[in-house]
PDB file of C-alpha atoms in Angstrom:
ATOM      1  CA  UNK O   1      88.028 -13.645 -18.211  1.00 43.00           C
ATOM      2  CA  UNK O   2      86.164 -11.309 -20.723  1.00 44.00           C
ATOM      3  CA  UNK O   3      88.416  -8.768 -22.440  1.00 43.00           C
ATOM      4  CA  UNK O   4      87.589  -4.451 -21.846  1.00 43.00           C
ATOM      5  CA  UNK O   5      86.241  -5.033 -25.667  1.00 41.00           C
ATOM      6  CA  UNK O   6      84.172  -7.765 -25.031  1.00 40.00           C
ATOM      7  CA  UNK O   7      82.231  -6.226 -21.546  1.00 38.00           C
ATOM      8  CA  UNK O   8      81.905  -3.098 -24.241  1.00 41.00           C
ATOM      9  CA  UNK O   9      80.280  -5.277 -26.417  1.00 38.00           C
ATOM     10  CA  UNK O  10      77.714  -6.835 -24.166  1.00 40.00           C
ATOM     11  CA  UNK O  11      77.013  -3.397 -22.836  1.00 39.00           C
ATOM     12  CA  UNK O  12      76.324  -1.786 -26.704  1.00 39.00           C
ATOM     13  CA  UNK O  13      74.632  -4.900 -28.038  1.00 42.00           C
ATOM     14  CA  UNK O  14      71.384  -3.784 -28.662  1.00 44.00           C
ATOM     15  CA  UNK O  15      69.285  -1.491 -26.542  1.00 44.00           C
ATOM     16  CA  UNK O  16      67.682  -3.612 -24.570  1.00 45.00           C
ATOM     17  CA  UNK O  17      70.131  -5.403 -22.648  1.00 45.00           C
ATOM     18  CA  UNK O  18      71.134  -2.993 -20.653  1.00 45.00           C
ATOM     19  CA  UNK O  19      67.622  -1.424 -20.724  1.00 46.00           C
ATOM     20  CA  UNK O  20      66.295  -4.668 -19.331  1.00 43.00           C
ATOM     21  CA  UNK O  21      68.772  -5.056 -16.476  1.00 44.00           C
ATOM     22  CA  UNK O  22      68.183  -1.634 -15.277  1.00 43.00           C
ATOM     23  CA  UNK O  23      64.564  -2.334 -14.601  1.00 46.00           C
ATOM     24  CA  UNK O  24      64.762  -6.022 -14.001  1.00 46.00           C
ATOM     25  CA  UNK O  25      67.674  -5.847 -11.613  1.00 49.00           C
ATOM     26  CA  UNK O  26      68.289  -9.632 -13.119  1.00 53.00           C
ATOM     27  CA  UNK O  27      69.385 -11.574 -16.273  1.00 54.00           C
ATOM     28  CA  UNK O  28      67.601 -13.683 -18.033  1.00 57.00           C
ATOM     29  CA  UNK O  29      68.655 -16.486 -20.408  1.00 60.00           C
ATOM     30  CA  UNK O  30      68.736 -14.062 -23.346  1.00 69.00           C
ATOM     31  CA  UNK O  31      70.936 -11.724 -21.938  1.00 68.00           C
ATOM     32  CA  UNK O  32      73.312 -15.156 -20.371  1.00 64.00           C
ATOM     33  CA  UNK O  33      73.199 -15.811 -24.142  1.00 67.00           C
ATOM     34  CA  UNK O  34      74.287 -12.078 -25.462  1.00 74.00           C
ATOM     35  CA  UNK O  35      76.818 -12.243 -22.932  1.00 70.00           C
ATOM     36  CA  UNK O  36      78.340 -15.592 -23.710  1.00 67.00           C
ATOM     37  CA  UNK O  37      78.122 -15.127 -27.760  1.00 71.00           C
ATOM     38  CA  UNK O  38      79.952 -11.331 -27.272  1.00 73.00           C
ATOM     39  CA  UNK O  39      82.939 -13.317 -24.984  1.00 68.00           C
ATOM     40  CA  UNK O  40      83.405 -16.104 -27.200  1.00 65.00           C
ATOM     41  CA  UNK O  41      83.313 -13.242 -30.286  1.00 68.00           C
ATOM     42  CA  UNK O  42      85.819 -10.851 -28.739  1.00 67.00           C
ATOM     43  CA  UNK O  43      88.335 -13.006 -27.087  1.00 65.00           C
ATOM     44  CA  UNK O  44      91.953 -12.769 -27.813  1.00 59.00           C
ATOM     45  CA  UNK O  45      93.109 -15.790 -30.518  1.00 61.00           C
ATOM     46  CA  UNK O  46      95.578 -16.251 -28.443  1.00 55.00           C
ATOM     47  CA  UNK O  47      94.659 -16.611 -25.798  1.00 58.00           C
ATOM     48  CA  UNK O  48      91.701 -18.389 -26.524  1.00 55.00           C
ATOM     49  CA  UNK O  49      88.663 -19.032 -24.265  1.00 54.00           C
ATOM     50  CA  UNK O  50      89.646 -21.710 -21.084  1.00 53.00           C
ATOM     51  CA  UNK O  51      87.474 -25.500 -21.716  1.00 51.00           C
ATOM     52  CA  UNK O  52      86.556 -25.698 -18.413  1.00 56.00           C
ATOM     53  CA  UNK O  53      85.663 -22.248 -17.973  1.00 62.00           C
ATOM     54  CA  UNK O  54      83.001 -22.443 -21.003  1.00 56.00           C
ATOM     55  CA  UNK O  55      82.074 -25.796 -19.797  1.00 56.00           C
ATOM     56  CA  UNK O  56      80.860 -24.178 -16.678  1.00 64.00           C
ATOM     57  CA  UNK O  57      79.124 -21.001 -18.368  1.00 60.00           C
ATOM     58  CA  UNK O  58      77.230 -23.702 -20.788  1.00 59.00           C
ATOM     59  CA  UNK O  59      76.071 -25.279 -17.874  1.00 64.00           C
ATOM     60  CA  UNK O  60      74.942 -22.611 -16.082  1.00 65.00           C
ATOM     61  CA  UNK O  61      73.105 -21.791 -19.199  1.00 60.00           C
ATOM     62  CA  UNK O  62      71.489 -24.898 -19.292  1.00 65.00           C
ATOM     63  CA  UNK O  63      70.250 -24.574 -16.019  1.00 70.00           C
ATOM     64  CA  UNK O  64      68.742 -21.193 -16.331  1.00 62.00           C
ATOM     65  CA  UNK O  65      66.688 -22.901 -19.409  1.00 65.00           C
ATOM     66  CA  UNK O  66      65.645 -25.450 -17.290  1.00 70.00           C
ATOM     67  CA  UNK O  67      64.607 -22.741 -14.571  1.00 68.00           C
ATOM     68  CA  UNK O  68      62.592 -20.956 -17.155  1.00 67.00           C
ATOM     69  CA  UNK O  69      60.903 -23.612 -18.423  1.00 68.00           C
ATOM     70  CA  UNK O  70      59.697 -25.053 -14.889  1.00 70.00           C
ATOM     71  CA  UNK O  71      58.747 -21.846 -14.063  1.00 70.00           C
ATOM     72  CA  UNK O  72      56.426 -21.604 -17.651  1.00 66.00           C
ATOM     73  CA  UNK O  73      55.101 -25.008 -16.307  1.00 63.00           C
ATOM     74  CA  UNK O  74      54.023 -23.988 -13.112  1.00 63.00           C
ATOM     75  CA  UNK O  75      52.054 -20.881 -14.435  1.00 63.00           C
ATOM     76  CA  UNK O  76      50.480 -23.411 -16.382  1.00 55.00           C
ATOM     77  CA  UNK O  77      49.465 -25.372 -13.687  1.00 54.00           C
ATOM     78  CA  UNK O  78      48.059 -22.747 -11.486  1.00 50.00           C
ATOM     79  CA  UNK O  79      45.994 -21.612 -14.463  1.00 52.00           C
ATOM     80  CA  UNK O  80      44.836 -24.705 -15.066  1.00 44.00           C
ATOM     81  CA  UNK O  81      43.586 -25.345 -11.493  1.00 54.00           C
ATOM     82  CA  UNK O  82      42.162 -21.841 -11.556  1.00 53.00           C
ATOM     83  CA  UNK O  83      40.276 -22.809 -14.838  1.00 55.00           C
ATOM     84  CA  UNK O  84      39.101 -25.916 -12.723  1.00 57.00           C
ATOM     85  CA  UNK O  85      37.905 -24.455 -10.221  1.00 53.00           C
ATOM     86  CA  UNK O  86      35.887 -21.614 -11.818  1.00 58.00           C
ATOM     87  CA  UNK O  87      34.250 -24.839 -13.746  1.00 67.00           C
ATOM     88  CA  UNK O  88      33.261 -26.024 -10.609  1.00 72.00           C
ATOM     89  CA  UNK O  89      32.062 -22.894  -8.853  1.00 72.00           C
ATOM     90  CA  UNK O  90      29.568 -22.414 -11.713  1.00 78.00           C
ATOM     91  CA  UNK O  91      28.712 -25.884 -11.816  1.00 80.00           C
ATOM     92  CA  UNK O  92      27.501 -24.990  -8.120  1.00 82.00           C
ATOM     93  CA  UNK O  93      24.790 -22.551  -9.591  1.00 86.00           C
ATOM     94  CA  UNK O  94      20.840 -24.250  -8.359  1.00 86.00           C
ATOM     95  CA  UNK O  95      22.262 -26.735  -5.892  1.00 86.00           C
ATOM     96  CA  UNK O  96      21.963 -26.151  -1.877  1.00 85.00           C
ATOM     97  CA  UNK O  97      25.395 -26.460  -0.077  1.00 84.00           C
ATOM     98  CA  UNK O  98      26.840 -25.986   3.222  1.00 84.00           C
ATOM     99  CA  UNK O  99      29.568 -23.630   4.149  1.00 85.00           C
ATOM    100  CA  UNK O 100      30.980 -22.132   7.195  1.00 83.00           C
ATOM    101  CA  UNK O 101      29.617 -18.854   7.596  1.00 77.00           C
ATOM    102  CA  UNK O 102      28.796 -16.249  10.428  1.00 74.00           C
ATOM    103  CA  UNK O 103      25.386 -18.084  11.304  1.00 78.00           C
ATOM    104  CA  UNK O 104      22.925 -15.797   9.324  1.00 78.00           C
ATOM    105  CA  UNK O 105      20.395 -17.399   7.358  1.00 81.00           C
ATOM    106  CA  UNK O 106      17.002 -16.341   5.491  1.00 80.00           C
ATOM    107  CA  UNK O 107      13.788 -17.968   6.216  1.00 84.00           C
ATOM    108  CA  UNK O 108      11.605 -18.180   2.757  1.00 79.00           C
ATOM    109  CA  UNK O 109       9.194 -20.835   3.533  1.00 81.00           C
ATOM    110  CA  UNK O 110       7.644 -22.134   6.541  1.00 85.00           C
ATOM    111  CA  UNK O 111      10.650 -23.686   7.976  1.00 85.00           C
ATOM    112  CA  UNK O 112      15.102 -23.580   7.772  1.00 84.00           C
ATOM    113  CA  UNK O 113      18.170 -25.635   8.172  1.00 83.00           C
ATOM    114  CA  UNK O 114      20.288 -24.684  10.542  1.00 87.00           C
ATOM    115  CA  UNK O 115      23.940 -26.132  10.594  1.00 86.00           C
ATOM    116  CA  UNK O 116      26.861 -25.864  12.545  1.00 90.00           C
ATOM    117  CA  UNK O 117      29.946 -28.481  13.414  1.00 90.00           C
ATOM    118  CA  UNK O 118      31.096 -29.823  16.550  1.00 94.00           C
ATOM    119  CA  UNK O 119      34.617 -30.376  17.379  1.00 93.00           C
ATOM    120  CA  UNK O 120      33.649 -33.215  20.039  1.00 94.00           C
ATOM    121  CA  UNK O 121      30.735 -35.106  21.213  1.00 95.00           C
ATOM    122  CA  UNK O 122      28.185 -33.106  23.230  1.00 95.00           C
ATOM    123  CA  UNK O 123      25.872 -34.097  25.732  1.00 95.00           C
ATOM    124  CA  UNK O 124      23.969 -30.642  25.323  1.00 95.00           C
ATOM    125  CA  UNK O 125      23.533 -28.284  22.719  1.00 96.00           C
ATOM    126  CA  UNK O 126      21.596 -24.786  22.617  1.00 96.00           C
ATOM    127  CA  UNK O 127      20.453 -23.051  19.687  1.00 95.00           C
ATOM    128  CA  UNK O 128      19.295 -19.655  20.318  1.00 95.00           C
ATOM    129  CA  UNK O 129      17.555 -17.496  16.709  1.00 94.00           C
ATOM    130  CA  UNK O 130      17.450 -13.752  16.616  1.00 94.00           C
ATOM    131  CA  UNK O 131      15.782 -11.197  14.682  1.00 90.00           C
ATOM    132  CA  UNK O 132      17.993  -8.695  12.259  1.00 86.00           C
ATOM    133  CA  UNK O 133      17.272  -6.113  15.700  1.00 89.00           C
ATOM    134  CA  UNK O 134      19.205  -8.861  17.617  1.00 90.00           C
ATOM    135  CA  UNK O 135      16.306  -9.831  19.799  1.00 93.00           C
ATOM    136  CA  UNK O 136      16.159 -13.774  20.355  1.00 95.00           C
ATOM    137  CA  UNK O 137      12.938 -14.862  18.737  1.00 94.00           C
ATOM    138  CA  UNK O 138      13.351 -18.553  20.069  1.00 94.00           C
ATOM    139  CA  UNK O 139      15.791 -21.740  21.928  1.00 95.00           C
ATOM    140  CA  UNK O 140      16.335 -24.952  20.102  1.00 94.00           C
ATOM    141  CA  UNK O 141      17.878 -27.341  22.917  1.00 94.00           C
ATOM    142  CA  UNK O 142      19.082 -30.787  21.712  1.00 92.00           C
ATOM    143  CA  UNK O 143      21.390 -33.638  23.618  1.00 92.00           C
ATOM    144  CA  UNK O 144      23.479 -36.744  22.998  1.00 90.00           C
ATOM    145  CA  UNK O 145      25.060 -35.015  19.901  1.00 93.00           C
ATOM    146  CA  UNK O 146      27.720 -36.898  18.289  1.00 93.00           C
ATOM    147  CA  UNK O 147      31.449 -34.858  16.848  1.00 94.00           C
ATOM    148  CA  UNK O 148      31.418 -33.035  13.548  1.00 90.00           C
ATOM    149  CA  UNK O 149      28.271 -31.789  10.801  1.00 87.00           C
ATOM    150  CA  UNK O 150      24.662 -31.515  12.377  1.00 89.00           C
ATOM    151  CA  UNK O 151      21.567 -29.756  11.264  1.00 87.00           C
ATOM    152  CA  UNK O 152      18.602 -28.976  12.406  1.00 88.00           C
ATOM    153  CA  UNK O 153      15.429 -27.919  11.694  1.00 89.00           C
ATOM    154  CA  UNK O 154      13.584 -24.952  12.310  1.00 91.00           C
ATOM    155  CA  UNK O 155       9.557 -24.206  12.442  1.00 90.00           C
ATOM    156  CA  UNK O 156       9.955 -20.589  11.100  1.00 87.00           C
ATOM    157  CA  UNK O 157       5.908 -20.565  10.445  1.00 84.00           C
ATOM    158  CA  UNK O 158       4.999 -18.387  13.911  1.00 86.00           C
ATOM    159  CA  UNK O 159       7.525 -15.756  12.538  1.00 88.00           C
ATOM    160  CA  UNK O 160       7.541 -14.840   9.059  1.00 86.00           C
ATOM    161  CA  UNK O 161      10.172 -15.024   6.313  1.00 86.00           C
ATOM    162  CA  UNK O 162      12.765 -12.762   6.838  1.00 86.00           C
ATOM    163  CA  UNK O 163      16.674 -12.629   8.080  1.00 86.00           C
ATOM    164  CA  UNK O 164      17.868 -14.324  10.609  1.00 89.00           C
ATOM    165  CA  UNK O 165      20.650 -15.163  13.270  1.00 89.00           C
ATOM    166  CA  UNK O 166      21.556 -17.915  15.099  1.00 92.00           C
ATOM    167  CA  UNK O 167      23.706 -18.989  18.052  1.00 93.00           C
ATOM    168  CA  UNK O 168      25.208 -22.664  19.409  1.00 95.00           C
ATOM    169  CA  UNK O 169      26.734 -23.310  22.735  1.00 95.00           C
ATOM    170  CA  UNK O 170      27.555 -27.052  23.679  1.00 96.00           C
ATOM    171  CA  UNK O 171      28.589 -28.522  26.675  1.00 96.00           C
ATOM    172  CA  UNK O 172      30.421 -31.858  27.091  1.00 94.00           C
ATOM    173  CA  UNK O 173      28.984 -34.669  29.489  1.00 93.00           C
ATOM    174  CA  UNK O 174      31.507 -32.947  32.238  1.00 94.00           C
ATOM    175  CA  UNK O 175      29.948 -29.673  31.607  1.00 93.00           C
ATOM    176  CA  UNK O 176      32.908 -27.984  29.697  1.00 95.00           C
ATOM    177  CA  UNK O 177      31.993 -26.582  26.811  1.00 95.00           C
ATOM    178  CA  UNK O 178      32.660 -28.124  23.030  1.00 95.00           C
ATOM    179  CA  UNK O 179      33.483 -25.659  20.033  1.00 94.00           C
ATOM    180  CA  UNK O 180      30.598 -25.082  17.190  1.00 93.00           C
ATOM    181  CA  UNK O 181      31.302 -23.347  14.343  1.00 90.00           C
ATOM    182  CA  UNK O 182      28.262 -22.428  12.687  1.00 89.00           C
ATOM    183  CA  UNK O 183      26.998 -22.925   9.107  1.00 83.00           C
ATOM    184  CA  UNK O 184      25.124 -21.445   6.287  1.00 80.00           C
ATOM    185  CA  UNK O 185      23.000 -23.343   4.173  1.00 77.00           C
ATOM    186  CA  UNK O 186      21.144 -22.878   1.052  1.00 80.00           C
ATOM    187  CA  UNK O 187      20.887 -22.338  -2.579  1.00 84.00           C
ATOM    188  CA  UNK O 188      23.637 -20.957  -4.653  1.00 87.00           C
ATOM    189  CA  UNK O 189      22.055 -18.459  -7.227  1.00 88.00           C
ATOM    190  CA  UNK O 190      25.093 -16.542  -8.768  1.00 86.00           C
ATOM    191  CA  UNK O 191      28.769 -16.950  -8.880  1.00 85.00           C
ATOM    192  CA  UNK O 192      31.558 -14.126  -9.057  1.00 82.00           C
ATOM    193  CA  UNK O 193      35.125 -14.029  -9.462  1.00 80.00           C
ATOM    194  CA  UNK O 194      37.114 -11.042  -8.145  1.00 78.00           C
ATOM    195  CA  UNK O 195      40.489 -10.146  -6.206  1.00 73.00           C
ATOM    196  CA  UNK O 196      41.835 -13.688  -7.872  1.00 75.00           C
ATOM    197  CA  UNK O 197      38.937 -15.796  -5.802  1.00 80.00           C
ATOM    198  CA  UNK O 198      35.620 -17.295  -5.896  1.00 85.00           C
ATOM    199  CA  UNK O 199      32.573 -16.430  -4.136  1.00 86.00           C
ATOM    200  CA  UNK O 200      28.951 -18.405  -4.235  1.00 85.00           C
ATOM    201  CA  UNK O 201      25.932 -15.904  -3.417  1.00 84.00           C
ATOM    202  CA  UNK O 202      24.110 -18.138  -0.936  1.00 82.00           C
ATOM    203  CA  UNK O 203      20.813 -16.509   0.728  1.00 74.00           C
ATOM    204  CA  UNK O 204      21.543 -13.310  -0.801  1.00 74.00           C
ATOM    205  CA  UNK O 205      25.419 -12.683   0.611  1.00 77.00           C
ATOM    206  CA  UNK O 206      28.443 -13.819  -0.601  1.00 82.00           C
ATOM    207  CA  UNK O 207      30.279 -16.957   0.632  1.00 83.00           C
ATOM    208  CA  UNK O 208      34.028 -17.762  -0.347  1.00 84.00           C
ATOM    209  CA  UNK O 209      34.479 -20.998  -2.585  1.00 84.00           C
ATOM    210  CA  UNK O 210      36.905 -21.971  -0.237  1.00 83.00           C
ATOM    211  CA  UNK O 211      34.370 -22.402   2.909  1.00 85.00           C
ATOM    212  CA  UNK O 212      31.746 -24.920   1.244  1.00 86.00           C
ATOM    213  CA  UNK O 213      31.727 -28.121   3.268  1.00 83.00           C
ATOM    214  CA  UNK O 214      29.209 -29.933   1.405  1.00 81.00           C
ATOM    215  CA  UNK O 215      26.698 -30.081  -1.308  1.00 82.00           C
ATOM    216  CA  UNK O 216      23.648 -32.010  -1.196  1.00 72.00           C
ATOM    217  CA  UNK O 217      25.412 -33.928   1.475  1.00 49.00           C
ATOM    218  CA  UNK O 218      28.225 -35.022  -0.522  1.00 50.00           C
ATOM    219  CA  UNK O 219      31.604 -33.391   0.660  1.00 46.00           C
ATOM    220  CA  UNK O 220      32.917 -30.663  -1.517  1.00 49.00           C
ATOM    221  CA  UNK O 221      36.502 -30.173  -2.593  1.00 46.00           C
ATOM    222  CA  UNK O 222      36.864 -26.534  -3.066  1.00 45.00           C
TER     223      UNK O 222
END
């Protein structure tokens, strides 16, 4: 047990020990240290500090060093994947990729990509492209579609470049419909990192990092 003269001490030692554990509501291995150091200096010679007791209080010291420095090492590591991904974002920059998106798209030649997924095979799929007033422009119909990434193609000539929506329904040989989730596709021209994340400007708006699916057909890993 620490002595009134020795809980004295570690309260007076310096100004910042009890400065820090006002605002940090915590110790850290410094002030473990302070406190051991001022209860081995202050304790009675007679009655001299228990073996087992200090063999306990080392140990727990060791462990808060080894608590600290795993925590250091996984700072580190998040960093370092954060560096690594930021590579790879801008590495992005010129190449066309695929990402999940709300299903707008820009038309700047004569003719667009259109992608979406499918969660299961569909016997019937509908594609149906609006104008930025929301007025449906034209109906792609495809069938015998098989589960997961398809795109089409879209002759955009009759209607001018411009901004676009697009729609996908699916049905299922039994006539129930099949989940699409639809795509964005295009080139990325800038990359920006804010609110601790990546986004890809694809087609003039931003896409998160985290939704490209593929670039150039290859799969991505975000």
């Amino acid at each position: 047990m620490m002595s009134d003269a020795s809980i004295h001490a570690v309260v007076s030692t310096g100004t910042g020990s009890s400065t820090a554990s006002s605002k940090t509501k915590s110790l850290g291995k410094d002030d473990f240290l302070k406190m051991l150091l001022a209860q081995l200096k202050n304790q009675d010679p007679l009655k001299p500090l228990d073996g087992t007791e200090f063999a306990v209080q080392l140990a727990q010291f060791s462990s808060l060093e080894q608590l600290n420095n795993m925590n250091t090492e996984l700072k580190n590591l998040g960093l370092y994947q954060m560096t690594q991904g930021n590579a790879q974002a801008v590495s992005l920059i010129g190449k066309e990729v695929t990402a999940l998106q709300s299903g707008s798209f820009r038309v700047e030649n004569t003719s667009a990509n259109l992608s979406y997924r499918l969660s299961q095979d569909a016997q019937k799929v509908t594609v149906k492209i609006y104008d930025l007033n929301g007025k449906l422009v034209d109906t792609i119909e495809s069938a015998g579609q098989k589960a997961g990434l398809q795109t089409i193609s879209w002759n955009a000539g009759r209607f001018g470049k411009g901004d676009y929506t697009y729609e996908v329904s699916a049905l299922d040989i039994t006539g129930n419909a099949v989940t699409a989730d639809t795509m964005m596709s295009g080139t990325v021209t800038a990359v920006q990192f804010k609110d601790k994340a990546v986004y890809l400007t694809v087609n003039g708006q931003e896409i998160a990092f985290s939704d490209v699916i593929s670039v150039n057909g290859a799969a991505a890993s975000p």
